[in-house]
Short mmCIF file of C-alpha atoms in Angstrom, two decimals:
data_model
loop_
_atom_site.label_atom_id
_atom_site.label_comp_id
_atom_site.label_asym_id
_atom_site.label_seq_id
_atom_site.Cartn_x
_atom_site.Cartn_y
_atom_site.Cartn_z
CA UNK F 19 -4.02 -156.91 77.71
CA UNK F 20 -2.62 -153.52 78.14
CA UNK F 21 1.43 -152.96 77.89
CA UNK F 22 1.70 -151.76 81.83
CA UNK F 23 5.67 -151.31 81.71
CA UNK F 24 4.69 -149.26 78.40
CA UNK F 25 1.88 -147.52 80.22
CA UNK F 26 3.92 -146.58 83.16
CA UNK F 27 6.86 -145.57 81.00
CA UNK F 28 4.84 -142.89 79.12
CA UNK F 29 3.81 -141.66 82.27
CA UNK F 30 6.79 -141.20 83.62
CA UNK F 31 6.15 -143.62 86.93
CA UNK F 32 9.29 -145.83 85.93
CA UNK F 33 12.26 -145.37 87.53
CA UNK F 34 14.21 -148.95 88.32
CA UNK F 35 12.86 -152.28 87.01
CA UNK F 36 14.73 -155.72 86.78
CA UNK F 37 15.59 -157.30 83.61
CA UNK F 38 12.72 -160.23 82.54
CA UNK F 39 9.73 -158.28 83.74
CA UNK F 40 8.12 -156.83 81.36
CA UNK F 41 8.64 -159.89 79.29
CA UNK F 42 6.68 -161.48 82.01
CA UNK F 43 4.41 -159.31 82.21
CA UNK F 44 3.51 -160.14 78.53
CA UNK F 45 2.64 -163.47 78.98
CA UNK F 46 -0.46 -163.27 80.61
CA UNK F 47 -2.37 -161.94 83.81
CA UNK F 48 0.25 -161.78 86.46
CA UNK F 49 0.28 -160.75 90.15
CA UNK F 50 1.66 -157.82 91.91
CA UNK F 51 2.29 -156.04 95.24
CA UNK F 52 2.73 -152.76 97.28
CA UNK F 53 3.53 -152.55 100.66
CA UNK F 54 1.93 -150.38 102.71
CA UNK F 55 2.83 -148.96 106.61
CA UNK F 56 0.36 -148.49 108.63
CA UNK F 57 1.55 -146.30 111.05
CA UNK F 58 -1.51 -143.77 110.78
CA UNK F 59 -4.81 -144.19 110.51
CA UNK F 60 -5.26 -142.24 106.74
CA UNK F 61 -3.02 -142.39 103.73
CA UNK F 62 -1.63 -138.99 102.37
CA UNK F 63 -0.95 -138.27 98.62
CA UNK F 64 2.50 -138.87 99.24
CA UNK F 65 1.57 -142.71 98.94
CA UNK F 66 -0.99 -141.94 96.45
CA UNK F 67 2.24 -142.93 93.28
CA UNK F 68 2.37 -146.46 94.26
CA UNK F 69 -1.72 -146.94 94.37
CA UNK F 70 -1.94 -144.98 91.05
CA UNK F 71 0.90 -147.86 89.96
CA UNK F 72 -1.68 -150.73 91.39
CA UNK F 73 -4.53 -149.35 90.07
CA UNK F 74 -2.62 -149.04 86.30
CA UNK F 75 -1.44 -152.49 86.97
CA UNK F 76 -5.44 -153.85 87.34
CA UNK F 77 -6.23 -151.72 84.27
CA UNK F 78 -3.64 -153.52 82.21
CA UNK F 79 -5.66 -157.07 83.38
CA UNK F 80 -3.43 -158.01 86.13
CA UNK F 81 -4.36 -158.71 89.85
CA UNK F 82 -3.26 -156.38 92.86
CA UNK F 83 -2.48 -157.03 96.15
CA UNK F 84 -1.86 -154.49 98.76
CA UNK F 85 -0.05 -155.53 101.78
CA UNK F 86 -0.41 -153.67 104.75
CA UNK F 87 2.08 -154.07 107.50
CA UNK F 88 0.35 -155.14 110.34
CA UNK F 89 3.88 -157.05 111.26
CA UNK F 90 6.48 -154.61 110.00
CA UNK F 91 4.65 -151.43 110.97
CA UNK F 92 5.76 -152.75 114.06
CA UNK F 93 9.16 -152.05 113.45
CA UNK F 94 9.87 -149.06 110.94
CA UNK F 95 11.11 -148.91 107.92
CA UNK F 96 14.87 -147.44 108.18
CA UNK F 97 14.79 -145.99 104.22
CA UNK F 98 15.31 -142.57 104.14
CA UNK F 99 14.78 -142.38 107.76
CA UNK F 100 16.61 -139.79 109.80
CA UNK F 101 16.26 -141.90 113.20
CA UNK F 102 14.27 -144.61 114.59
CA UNK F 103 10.76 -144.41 114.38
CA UNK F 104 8.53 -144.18 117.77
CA UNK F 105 6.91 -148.59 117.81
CA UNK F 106 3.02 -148.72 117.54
CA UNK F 107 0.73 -151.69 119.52
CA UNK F 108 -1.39 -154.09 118.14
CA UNK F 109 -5.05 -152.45 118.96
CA UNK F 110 -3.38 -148.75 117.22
CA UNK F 111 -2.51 -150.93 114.36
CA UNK F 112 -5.46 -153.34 113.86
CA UNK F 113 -7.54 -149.68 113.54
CA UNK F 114 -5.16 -147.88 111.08
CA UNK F 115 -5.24 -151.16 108.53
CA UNK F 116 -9.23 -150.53 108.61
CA UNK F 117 -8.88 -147.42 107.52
CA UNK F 118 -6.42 -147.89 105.09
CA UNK F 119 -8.62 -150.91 103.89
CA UNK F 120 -11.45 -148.53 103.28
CA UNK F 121 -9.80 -145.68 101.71
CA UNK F 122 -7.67 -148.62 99.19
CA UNK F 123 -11.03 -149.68 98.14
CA UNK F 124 -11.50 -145.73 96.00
CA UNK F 125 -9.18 -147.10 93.98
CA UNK F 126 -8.87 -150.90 93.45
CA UNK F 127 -12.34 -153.24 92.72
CA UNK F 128 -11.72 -155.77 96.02
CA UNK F 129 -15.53 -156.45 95.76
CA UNK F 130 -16.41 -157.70 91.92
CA UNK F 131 -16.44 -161.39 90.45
CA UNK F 132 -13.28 -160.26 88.08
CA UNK F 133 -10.19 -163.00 88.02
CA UNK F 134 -8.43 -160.29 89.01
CA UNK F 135 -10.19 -158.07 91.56
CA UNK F 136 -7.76 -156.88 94.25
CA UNK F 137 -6.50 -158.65 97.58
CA UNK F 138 -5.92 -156.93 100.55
CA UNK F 139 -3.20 -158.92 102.68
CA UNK F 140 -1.85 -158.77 106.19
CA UNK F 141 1.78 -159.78 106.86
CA UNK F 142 0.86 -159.82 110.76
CA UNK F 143 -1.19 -163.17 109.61
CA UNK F 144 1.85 -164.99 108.69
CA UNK F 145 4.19 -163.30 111.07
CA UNK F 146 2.95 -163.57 114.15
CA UNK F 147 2.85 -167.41 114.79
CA UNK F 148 6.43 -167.73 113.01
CA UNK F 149 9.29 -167.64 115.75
CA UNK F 150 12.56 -165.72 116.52
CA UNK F 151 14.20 -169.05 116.18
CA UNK F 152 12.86 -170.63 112.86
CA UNK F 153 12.81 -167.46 111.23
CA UNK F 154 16.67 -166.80 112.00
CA UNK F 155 17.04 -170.53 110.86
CA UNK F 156 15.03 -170.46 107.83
CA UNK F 157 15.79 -166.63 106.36
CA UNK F 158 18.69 -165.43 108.07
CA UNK F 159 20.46 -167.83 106.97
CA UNK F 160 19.69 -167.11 103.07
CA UNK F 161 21.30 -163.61 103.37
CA UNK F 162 24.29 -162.61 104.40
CA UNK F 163 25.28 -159.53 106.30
CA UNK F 164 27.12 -158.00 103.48
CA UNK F 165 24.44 -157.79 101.42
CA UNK F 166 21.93 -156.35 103.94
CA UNK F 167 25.19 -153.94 104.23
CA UNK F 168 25.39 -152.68 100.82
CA UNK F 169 21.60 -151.52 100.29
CA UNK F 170 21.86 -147.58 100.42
CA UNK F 171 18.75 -147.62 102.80
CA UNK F 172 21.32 -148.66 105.67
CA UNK F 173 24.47 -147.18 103.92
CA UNK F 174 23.00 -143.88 103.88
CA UNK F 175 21.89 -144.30 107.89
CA UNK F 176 24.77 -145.32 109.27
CA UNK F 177 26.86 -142.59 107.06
CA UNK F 178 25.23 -139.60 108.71
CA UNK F 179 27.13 -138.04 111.28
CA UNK F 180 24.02 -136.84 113.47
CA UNK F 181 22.75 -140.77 113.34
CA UNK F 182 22.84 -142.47 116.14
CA UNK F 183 22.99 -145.94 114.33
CA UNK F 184 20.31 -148.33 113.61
CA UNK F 185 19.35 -150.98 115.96
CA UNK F 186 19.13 -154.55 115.06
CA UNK F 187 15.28 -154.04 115.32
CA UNK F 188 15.32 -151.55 111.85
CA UNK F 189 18.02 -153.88 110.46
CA UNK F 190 16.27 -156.91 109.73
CA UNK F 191 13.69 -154.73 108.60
CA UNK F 192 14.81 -155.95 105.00
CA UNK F 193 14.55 -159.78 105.93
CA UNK F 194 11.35 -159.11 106.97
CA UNK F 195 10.17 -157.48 103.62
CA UNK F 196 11.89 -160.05 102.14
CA UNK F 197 10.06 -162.87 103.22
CA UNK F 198 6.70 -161.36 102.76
CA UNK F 199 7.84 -161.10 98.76
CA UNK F 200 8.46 -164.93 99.33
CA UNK F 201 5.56 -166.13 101.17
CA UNK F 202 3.51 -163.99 98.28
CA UNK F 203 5.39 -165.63 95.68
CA UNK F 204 5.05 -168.62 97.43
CA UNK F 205 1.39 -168.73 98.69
CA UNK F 206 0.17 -166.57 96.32
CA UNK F 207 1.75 -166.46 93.03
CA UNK F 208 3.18 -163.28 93.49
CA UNK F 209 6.15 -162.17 91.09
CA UNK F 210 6.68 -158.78 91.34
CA UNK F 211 6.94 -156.39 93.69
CA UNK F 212 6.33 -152.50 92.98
CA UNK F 213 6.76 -149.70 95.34
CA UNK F 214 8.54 -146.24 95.60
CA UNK F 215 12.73 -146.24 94.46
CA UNK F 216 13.53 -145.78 97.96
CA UNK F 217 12.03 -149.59 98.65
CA UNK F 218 14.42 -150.74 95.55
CA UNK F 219 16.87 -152.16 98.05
CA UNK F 220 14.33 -153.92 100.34
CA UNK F 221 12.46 -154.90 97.33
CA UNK F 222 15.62 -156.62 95.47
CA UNK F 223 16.54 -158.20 99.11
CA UNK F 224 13.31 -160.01 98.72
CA UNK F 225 14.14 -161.58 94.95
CA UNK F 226 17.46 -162.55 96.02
CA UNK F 227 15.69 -164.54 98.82
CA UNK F 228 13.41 -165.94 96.46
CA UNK F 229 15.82 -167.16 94.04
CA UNK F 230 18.19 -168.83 97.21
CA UNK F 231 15.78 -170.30 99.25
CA UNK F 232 12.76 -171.30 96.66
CA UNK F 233 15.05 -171.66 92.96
CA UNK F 234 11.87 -169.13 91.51
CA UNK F 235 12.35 -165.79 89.79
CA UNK F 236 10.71 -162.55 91.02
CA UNK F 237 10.84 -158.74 89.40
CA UNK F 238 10.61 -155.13 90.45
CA UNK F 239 9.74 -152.51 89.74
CA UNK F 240 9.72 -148.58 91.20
CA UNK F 241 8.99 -145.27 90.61
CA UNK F 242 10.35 -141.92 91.02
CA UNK F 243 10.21 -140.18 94.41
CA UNK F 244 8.19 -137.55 93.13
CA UNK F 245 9.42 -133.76 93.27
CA UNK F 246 7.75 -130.25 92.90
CA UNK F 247 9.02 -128.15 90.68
CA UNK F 248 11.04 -126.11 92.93
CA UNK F 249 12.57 -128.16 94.81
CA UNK F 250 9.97 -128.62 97.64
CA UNK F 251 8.61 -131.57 99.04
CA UNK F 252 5.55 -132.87 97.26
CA UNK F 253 2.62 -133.07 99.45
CA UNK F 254 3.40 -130.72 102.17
CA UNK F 255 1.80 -127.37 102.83
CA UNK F 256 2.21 -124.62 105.76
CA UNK F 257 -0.56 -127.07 107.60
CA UNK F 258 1.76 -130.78 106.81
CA UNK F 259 0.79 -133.49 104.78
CA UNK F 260 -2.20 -133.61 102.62
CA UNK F 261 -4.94 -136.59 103.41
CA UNK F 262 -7.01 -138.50 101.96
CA UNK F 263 -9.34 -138.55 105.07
CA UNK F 264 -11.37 -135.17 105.10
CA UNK F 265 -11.60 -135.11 108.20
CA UNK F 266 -8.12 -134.11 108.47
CA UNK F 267 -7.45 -132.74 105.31
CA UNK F 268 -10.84 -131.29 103.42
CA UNK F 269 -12.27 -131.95 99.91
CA UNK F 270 -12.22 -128.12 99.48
CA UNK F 271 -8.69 -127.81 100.73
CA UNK F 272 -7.70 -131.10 98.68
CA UNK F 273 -8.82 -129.95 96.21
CA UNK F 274 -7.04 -126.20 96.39
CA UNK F 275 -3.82 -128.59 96.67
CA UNK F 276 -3.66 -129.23 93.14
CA UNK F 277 -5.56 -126.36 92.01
CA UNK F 278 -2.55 -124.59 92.82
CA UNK F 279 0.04 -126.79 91.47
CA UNK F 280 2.87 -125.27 89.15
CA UNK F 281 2.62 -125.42 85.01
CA UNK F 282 5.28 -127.68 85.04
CA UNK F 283 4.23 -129.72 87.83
CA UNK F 284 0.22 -130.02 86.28
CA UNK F 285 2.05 -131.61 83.48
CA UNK F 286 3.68 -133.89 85.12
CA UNK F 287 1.11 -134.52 87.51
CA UNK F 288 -2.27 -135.17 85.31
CA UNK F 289 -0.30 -138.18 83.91
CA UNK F 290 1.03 -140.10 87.04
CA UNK F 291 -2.45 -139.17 89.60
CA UNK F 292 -5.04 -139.80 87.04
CA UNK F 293 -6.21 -142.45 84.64
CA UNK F 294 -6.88 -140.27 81.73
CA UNK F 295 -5.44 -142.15 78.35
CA UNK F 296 -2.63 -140.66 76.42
CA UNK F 297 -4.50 -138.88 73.74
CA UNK F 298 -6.52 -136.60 76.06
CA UNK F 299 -3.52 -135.48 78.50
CA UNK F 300 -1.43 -134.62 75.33
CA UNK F 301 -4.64 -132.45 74.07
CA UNK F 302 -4.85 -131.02 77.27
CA UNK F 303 -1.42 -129.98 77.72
CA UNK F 304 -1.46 -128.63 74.77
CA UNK F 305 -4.51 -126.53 75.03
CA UNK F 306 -3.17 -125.25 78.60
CA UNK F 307 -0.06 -123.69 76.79
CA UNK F 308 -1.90 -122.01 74.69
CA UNK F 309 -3.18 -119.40 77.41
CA UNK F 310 -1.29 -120.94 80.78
CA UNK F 311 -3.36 -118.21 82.55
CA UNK F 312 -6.80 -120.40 82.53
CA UNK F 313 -5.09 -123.00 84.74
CA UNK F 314 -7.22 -125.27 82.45
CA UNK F 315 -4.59 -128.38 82.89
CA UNK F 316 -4.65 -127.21 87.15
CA UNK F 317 -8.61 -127.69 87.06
CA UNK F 318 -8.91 -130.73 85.18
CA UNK F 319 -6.05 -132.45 87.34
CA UNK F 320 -7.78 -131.43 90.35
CA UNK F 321 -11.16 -132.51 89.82
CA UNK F 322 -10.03 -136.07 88.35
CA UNK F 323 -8.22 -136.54 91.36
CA UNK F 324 -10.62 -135.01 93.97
CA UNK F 325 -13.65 -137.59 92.46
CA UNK F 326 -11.26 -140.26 92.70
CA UNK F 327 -10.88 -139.99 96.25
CA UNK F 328 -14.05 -137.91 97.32
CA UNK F 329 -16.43 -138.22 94.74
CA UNK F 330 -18.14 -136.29 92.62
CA UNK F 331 -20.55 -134.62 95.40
CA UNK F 332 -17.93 -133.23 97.32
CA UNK F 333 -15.84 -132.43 94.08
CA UNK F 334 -19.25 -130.39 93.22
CA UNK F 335 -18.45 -128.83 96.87
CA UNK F 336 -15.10 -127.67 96.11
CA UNK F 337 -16.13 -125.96 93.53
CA UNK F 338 -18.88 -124.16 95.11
CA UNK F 339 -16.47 -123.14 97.92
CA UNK F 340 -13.89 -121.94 95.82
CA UNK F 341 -16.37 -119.56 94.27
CA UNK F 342 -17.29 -117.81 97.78
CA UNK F 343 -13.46 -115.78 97.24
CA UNK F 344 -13.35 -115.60 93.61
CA UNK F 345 -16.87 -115.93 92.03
CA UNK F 346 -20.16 -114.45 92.26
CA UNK F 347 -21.52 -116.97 95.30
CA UNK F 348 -24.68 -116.76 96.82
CA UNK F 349 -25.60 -116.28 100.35
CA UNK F 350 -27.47 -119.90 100.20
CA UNK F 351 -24.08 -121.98 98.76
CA UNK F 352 -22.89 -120.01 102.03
CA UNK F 353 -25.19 -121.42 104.41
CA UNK F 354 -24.71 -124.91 102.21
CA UNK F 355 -20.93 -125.65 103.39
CA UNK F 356 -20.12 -127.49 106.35
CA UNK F 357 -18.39 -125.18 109.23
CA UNK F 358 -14.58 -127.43 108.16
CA UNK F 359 -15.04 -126.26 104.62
CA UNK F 360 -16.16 -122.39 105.91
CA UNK F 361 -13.69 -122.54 108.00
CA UNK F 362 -10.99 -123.43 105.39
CA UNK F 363 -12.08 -121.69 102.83
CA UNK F 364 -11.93 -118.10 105.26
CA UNK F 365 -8.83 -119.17 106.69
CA UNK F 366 -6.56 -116.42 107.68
CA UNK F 367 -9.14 -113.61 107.54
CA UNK F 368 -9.62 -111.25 110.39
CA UNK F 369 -11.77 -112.19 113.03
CA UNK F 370 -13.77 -110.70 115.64
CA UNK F 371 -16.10 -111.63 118.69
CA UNK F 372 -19.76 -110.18 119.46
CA UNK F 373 -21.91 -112.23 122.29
CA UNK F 374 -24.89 -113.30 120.90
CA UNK F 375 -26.50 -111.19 123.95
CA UNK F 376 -25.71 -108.52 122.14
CA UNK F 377 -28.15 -109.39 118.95
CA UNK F 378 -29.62 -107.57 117.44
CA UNK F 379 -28.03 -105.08 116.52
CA UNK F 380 -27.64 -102.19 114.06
CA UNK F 381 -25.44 -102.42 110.95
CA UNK F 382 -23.56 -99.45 111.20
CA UNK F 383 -22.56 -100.44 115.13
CA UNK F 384 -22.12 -104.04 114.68
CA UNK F 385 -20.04 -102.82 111.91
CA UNK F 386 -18.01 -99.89 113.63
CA UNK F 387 -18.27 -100.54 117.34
CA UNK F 388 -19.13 -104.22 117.70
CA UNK F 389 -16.41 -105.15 115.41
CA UNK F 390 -13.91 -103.16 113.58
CA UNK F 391 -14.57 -103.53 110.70
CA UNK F 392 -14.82 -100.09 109.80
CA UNK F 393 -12.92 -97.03 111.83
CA UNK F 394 -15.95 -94.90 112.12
CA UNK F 395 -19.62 -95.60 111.74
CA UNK F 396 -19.83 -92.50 109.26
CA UNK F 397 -17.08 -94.70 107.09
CA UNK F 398 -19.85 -97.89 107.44
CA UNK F 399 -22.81 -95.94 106.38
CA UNK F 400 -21.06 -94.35 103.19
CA UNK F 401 -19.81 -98.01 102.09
CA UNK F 402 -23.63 -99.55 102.77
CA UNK F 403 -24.98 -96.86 101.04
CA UNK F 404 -22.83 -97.18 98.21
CA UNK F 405 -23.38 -100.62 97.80
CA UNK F 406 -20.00 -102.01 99.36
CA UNK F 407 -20.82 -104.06 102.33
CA UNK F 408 -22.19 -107.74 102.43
CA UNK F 409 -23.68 -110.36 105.31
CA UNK F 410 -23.15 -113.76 104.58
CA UNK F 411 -23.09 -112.53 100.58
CA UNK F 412 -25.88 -110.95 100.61
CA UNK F 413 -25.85 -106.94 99.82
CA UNK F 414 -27.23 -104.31 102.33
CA UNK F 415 -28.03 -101.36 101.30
CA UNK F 416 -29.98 -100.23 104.22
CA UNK F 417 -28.11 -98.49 107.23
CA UNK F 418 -31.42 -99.28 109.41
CA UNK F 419 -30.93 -103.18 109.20
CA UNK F 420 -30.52 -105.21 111.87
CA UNK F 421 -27.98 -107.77 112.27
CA UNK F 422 -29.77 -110.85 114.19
CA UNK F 423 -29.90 -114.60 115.16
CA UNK F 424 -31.16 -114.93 111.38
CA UNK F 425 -27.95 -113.77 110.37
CA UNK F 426 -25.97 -116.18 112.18
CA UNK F 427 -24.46 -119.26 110.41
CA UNK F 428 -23.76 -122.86 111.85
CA UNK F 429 -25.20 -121.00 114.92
CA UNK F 430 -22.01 -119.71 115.70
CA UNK F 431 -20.74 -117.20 112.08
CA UNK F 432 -21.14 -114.10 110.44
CA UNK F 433 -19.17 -113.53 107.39
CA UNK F 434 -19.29 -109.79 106.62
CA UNK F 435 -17.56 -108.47 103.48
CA UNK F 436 -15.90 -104.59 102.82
CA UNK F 437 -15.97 -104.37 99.40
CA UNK F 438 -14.63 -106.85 96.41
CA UNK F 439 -11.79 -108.87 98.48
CA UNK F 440 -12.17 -108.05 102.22
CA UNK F 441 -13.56 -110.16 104.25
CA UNK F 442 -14.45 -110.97 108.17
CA UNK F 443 -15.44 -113.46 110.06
CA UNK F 444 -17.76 -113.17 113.15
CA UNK F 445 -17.87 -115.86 115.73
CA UNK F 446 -21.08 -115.20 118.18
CA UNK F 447 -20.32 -116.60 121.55
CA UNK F 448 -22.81 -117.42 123.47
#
């Protein structure tokens, strides 16, 4: 068995952990848990740390369980939570722990014969039959309100001036946590709980509960809220949060995400979102300061982490669709992406409208008076002629062709180019 406190150390994905647990770790295949909220329907990269943790943690020979809160996403977590958070019903919930389910299963094995292939729990199963009044009697009782009082997720809540407080709902939010830790421990043989160091406080409420109402020990362990570089917040572009569905965020734009990631935060990123051992991040680190320029750490992060979640197909994609700004593409990869990836990857260029009624059409008009592209048609026919215009990447070099329904992409583009950078998209309306 792999070290895992020693794995996640070197990585940097250690930031509180109780005394006793690595020691426990030691002895032999253990059991662990993150919670998960399910109050959307996709997971974003920003929970991406504690998955990476429970997929290191089944790597090292341990089992996983992932807990999604049917029961608590019910409620909202109050850590580092502004205000209350708007309450979701059961059918809205049931669908977003599908998803979840489905995108989990990229990174755990839930489906092989292993000892310790991964569980995928729902608190809702235990919670929902268990009443107001025997879960006051049997939990409430084992905490006291000064110590829900003193955890910094409700400290830090009550402290700000624009709060409005926290209603009793988000305050037993804890207890609740709590006794899923104990019904894992319990049921389940579940000893430690890992998660992000803003859960530390719920987490810890949950081994104190364990220890008063069962006698039994139980660990945790979190990691750093990860940072950018700058000072941003990790995860979020112009456009919000970056997805692991493509639907809402794209393999080509997922993978541009970390693409584009800072030196310093490439270095510190290719060791907590990938599983690549010691020896070849340290090479590769090294190689990328050599000539920073290459991005060679940026590219290697980004395409370990964009076949983790998407595959290698749609990794293959990316870089394809990268190439149609910066590389010598081809007017068939063009016709190859699907109108999202087009669409993202041509983002931000000008666009005009021509009515397909209009089609066909001459170059130099479609270019000049259609669109405009070009001031004058004398401008358009001394940049075809000189080899500087493009339709869908292909060159024309002819001022007598004829733009036409051949021309037209996903039955509804034209991507015409001016030169090396400039480029211009066409939507044909019918």
């Amino acid at each position: 068995m792999k070290n895992f406190v020693e794995e996640l150390t070197w990585r940097g994905m250690v930031h509180n952990i109780t005394a006793g647990a690595e020691e426990e770790l030691m002895k032999g295949p253990a059991s662990a848990y993150v919670g998960i909220d399910p109050t959307g329907d996709s997971l974003h990269i920003g929970h991406l740390v504690s998955i990476m943790i429970l997929k290191h943690f089944q790597n090292c020979g341990h089992k996983p369980y992932a807990l999604v809160g049917g029961a608590t996403g019910m409620i909202g977590d109050p850590s580092m939570k502004s205000q209350e958070r708007n309450l979701l019903d059961e059918e809205t919930l049931a669908h977003n722990v599908e998803c979840i389910k489905a995108q989990l299963g990229k990174f755990l094995d839930f489906n092989s014969d292993a000892p310790n292939k991964a569980e995928l729990v729902n608190n809702y199963d235990w919670m929902k039959d268990y009443t107001f009044i025997n879960f006051t009697r049997d939990i409430g009782k084992m905490i006291t309100v000064n110590y829900m009082m003193s955890k910094d997720s409700v400290k830090k809540r009550l402290s700000r001036e624009s709060s409005e407080g926290m209603s009793f709902t988000e305050f037993t939010y804890q207890l609740l946590q709590g006794y899923d830790f104990m019904y894992l421990y319990e049921h389940m043989g579940v000893k430690l709980q890992l998660g992000g160091a803003d859960q530390w406080g719920n987490i810890t409420t949950g081994t104190e509960l364990i220890r008063r109402a069962l006698g039994g020990e139980a660990y945790a362990l979190t990691c750093p809220l990860i940072t950018k570089a700058d000072g941003g917040k990790f995860g979020k572009t112009e456009k919000g949060n970056i997805w692991l569905d493509p639907e809402r965020t794209s393999p080509y734009e997922f993978y541009q995400f970390w693409l584009n990631v800072s030196d310093d935060d490439a270095v510190k990123y290719i060791k907590i979102f990938t599983m690549l051992d010691r020896e070849t991040i340290e090479a590769a680190i090294a190689e990328h300061a050599e000539d920073p320029g290459q991005r060679k750490l940026q590219k290697l992060l980004a395409k370990e982490i964009t076949i983790m979640v998407h595959g290698e197909a749609e990794y293959e994609n990316a870089i394809a669709a990268s190439q149609m700004l910066f590389g010598n593409s081809t007017s068939e990869a063009l016709r190859k992406l699907d109108e999202r990836t087009f669409l993202a990857v041509f983002g931000g260029v000008p666009t005009f409208n021509v009515p397909a009624s209009e089609l066909p059409c001459g170059i130099l008009d479609f270019l000049a008076v259609k669109t405009q592209i070009f001031p004058s048609k004398g401008e358009a026919r001394k940049m075809v002629q000189g080899n500087g215009v493009s339709i869908n990447k292909d060159k024309i070099a002819d001022i007598n062709y004829e733009i036409s329904e051949n021309d037209i992409i996903d039955g509804k583009y034209i991507l015409a180019q001016k030169g090396k950078k400039n480029y211009f998209i066409i939507n044909v309306t019918k």
